[in-house]
CSV table of C-alpha atoms in Angstrom, one decimal:
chain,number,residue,atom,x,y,z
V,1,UNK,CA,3.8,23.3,-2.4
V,2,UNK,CA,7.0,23.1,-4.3
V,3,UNK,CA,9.1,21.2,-1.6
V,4,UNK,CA,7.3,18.3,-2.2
V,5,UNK,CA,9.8,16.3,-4.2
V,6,UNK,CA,12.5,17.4,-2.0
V,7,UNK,CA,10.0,16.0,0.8
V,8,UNK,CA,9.9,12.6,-1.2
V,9,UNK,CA,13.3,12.6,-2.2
V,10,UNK,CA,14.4,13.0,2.0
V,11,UNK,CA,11.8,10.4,2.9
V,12,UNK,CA,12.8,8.0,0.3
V,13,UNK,CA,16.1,8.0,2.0
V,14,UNK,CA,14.6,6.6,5.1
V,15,UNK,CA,12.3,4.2,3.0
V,16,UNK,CA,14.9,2.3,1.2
V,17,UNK,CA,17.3,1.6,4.3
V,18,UNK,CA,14.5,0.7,6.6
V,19,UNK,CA,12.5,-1.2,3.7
V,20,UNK,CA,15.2,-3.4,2.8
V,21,UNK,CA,16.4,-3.9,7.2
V,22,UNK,CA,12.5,-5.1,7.5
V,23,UNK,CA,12.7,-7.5,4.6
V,24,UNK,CA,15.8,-9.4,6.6
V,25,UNK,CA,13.2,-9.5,9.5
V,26,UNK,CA,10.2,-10.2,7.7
V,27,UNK,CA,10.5,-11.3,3.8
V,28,UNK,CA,10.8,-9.3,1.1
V,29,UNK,CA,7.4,-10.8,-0.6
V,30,UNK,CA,5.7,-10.1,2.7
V,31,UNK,CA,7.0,-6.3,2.9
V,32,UNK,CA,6.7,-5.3,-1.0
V,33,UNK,CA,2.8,-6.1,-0.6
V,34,UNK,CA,2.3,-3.7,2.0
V,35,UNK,CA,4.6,-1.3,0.3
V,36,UNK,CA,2.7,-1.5,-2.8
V,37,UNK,CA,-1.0,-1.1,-1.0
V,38,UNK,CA,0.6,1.9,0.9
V,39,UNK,CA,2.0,3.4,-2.2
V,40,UNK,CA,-1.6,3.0,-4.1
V,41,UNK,CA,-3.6,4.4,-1.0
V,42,UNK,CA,-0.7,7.3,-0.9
V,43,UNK,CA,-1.7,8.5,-4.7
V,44,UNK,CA,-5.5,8.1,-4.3
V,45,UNK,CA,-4.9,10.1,-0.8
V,46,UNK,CA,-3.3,12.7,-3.5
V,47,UNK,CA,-7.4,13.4,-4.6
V,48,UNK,CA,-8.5,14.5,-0.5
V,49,UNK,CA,-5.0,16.9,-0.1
V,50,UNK,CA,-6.5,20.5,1.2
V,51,UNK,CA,-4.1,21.9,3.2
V,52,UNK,CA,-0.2,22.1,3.3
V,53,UNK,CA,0.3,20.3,5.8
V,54,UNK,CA,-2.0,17.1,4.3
V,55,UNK,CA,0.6,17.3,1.1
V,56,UNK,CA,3.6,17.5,3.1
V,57,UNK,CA,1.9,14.2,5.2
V,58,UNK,CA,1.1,12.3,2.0
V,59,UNK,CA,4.7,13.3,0.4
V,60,UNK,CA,6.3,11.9,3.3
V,61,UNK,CA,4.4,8.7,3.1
V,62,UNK,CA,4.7,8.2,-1.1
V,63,UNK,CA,8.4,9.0,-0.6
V,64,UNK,CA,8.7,6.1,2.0
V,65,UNK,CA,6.8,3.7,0.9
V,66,UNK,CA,7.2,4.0,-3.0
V,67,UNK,CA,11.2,4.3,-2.2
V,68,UNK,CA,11.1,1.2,-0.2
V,69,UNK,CA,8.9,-0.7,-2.7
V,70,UNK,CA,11.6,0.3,-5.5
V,71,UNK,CA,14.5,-0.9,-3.1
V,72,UNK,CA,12.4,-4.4,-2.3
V,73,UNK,CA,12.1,-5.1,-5.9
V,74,UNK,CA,15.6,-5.8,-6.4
V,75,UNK,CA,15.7,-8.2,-3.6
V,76,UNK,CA,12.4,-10.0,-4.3
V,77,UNK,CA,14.3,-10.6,-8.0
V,78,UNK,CA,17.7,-11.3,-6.6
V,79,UNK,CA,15.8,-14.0,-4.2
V,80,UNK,CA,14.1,-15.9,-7.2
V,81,UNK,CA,18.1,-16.5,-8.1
V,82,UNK,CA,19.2,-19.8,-8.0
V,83,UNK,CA,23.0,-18.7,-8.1
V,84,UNK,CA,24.8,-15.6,-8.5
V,85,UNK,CA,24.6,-15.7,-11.8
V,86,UNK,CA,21.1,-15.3,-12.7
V,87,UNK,CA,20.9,-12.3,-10.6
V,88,UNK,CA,21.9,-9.5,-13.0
V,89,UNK,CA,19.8,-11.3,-15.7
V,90,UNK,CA,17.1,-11.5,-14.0
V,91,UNK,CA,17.0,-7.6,-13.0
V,92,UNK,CA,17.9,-6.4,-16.0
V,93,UNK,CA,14.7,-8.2,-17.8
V,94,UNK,CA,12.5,-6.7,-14.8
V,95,UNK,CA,14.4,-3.6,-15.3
V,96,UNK,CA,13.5,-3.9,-19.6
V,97,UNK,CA,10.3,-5.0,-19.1
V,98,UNK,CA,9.2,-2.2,-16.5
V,99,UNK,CA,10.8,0.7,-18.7
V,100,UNK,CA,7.6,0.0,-20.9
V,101,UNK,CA,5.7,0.9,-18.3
V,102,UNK,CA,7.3,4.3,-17.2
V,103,UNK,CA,8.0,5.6,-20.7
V,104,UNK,CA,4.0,5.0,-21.3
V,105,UNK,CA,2.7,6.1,-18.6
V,106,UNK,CA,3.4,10.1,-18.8
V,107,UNK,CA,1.9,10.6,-21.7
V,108,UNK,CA,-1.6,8.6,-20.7
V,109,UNK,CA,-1.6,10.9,-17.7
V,110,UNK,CA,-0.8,13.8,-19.4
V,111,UNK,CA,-3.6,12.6,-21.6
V,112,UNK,CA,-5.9,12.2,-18.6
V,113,UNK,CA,-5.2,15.6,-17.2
V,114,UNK,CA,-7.4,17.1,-19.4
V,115,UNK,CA,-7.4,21.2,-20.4
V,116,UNK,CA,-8.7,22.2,-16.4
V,117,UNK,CA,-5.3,20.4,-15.1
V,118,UNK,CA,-7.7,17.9,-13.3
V,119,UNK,CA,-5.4,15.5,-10.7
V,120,UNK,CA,-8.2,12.9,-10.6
V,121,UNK,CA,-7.8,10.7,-13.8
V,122,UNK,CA,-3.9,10.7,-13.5
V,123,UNK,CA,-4.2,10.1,-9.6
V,124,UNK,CA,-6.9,7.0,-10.3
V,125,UNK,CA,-4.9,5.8,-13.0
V,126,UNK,CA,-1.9,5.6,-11.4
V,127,UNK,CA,-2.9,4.1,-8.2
V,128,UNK,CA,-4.8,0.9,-10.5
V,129,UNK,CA,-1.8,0.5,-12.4
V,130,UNK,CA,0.8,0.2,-9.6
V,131,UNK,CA,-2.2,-2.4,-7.7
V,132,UNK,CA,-2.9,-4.2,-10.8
V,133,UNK,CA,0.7,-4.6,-12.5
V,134,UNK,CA,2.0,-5.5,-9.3
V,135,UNK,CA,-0.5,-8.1,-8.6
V,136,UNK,CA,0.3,-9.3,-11.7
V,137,UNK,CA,4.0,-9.4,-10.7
V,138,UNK,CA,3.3,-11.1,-7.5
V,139,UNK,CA,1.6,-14.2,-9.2
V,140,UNK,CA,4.5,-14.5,-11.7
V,141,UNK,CA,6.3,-14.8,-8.4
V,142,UNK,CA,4.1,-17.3,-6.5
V,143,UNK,CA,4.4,-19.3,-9.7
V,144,UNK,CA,8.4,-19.6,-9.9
V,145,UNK,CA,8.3,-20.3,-5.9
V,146,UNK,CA,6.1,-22.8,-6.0
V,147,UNK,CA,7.4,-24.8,-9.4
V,148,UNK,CA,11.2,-24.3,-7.7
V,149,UNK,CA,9.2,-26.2,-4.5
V,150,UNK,CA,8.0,-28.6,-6.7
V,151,UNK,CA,11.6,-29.4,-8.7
V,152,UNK,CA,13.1,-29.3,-5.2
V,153,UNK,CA,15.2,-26.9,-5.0
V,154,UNK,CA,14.9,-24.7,-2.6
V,155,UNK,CA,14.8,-20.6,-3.0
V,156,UNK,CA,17.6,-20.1,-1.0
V,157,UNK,CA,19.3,-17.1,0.5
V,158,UNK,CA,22.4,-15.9,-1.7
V,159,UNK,CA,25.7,-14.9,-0.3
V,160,UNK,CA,28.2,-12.8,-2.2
V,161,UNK,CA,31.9,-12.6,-1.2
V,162,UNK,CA,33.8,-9.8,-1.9
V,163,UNK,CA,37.3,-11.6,-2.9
């Protein structure tokens, strides 16, 4: 049972290199939806866990899939860019704006747990708020792509030289 952050941690290696090779393939909207279903269905899977071998199974997956939805998030950002420029603005108020969210959420869970250490509230809680906040996410998205459409200009792919 206490190798499961290592797990995670191993996994997550995987998840960010292959997340962010798939998004060149596929999109990085396209990729961070499934990655953020996955992730929710991951922590709710947390509630069935029985055996070692289920935890070990559902480690592997949330280190995978939450790793790769952390690494897609920069590039979904730096692809709403319309230069260079904006890019490091742009993460570091998605950055300051999603701080809110982890420095809150320990202490509702904690809250949650209740005194017979209960995983149930924490693991539902959890799950809704990575669905719901990154629905919300996804729409402020949809929104800038499709008013860019609308200006004309084109989200376009950004290319940084090293000189």
């Amino acid at each position: 049972m206490s190798m499961k952050i290592p797990i995670m941690n191993g996994s997550g290696a995987f998840g960010r290199v292959a997340g962010t090779y798939l998004a060149g393939l596929y999109g990085p909207f396209d990729l961070q939806v499934g990655c953020t279903l996955v992730t929710a269905a991951t922590i709710w899977a947390v509630l069935g866990v029985n055996t070692s071998a289920a935890l070990v199974l559902v480690s592997v997956l949330y280190g995978i899939f939450s790793s790769a939805w952390l690494a897609l998030s920069i590039d979904c950002l730096t692809s709403l860019a319309r230069n260079p420029n904006e890019v490091g603005a742009r993460t570091g108020i998605a950055l300051a704006l999603g701080s809110f969210g982890a420095l809150g959420s320990a202490p509702i869970q904690g809250a949650l747990l209740t005194r017979t250490f209960c995983g149930f509230g924490p693991s539902l809680f959890l799950g809704y708020s990575i669905v719901l906040a990154s629905a919300g996410c996804f729409v402020v998205m949809a929104v800038l792509v499709s008013r860019r459409s609308r200006e004309g200009s084109r989200v376009q792919e950004i290319k940084f030289s090293m000189e």
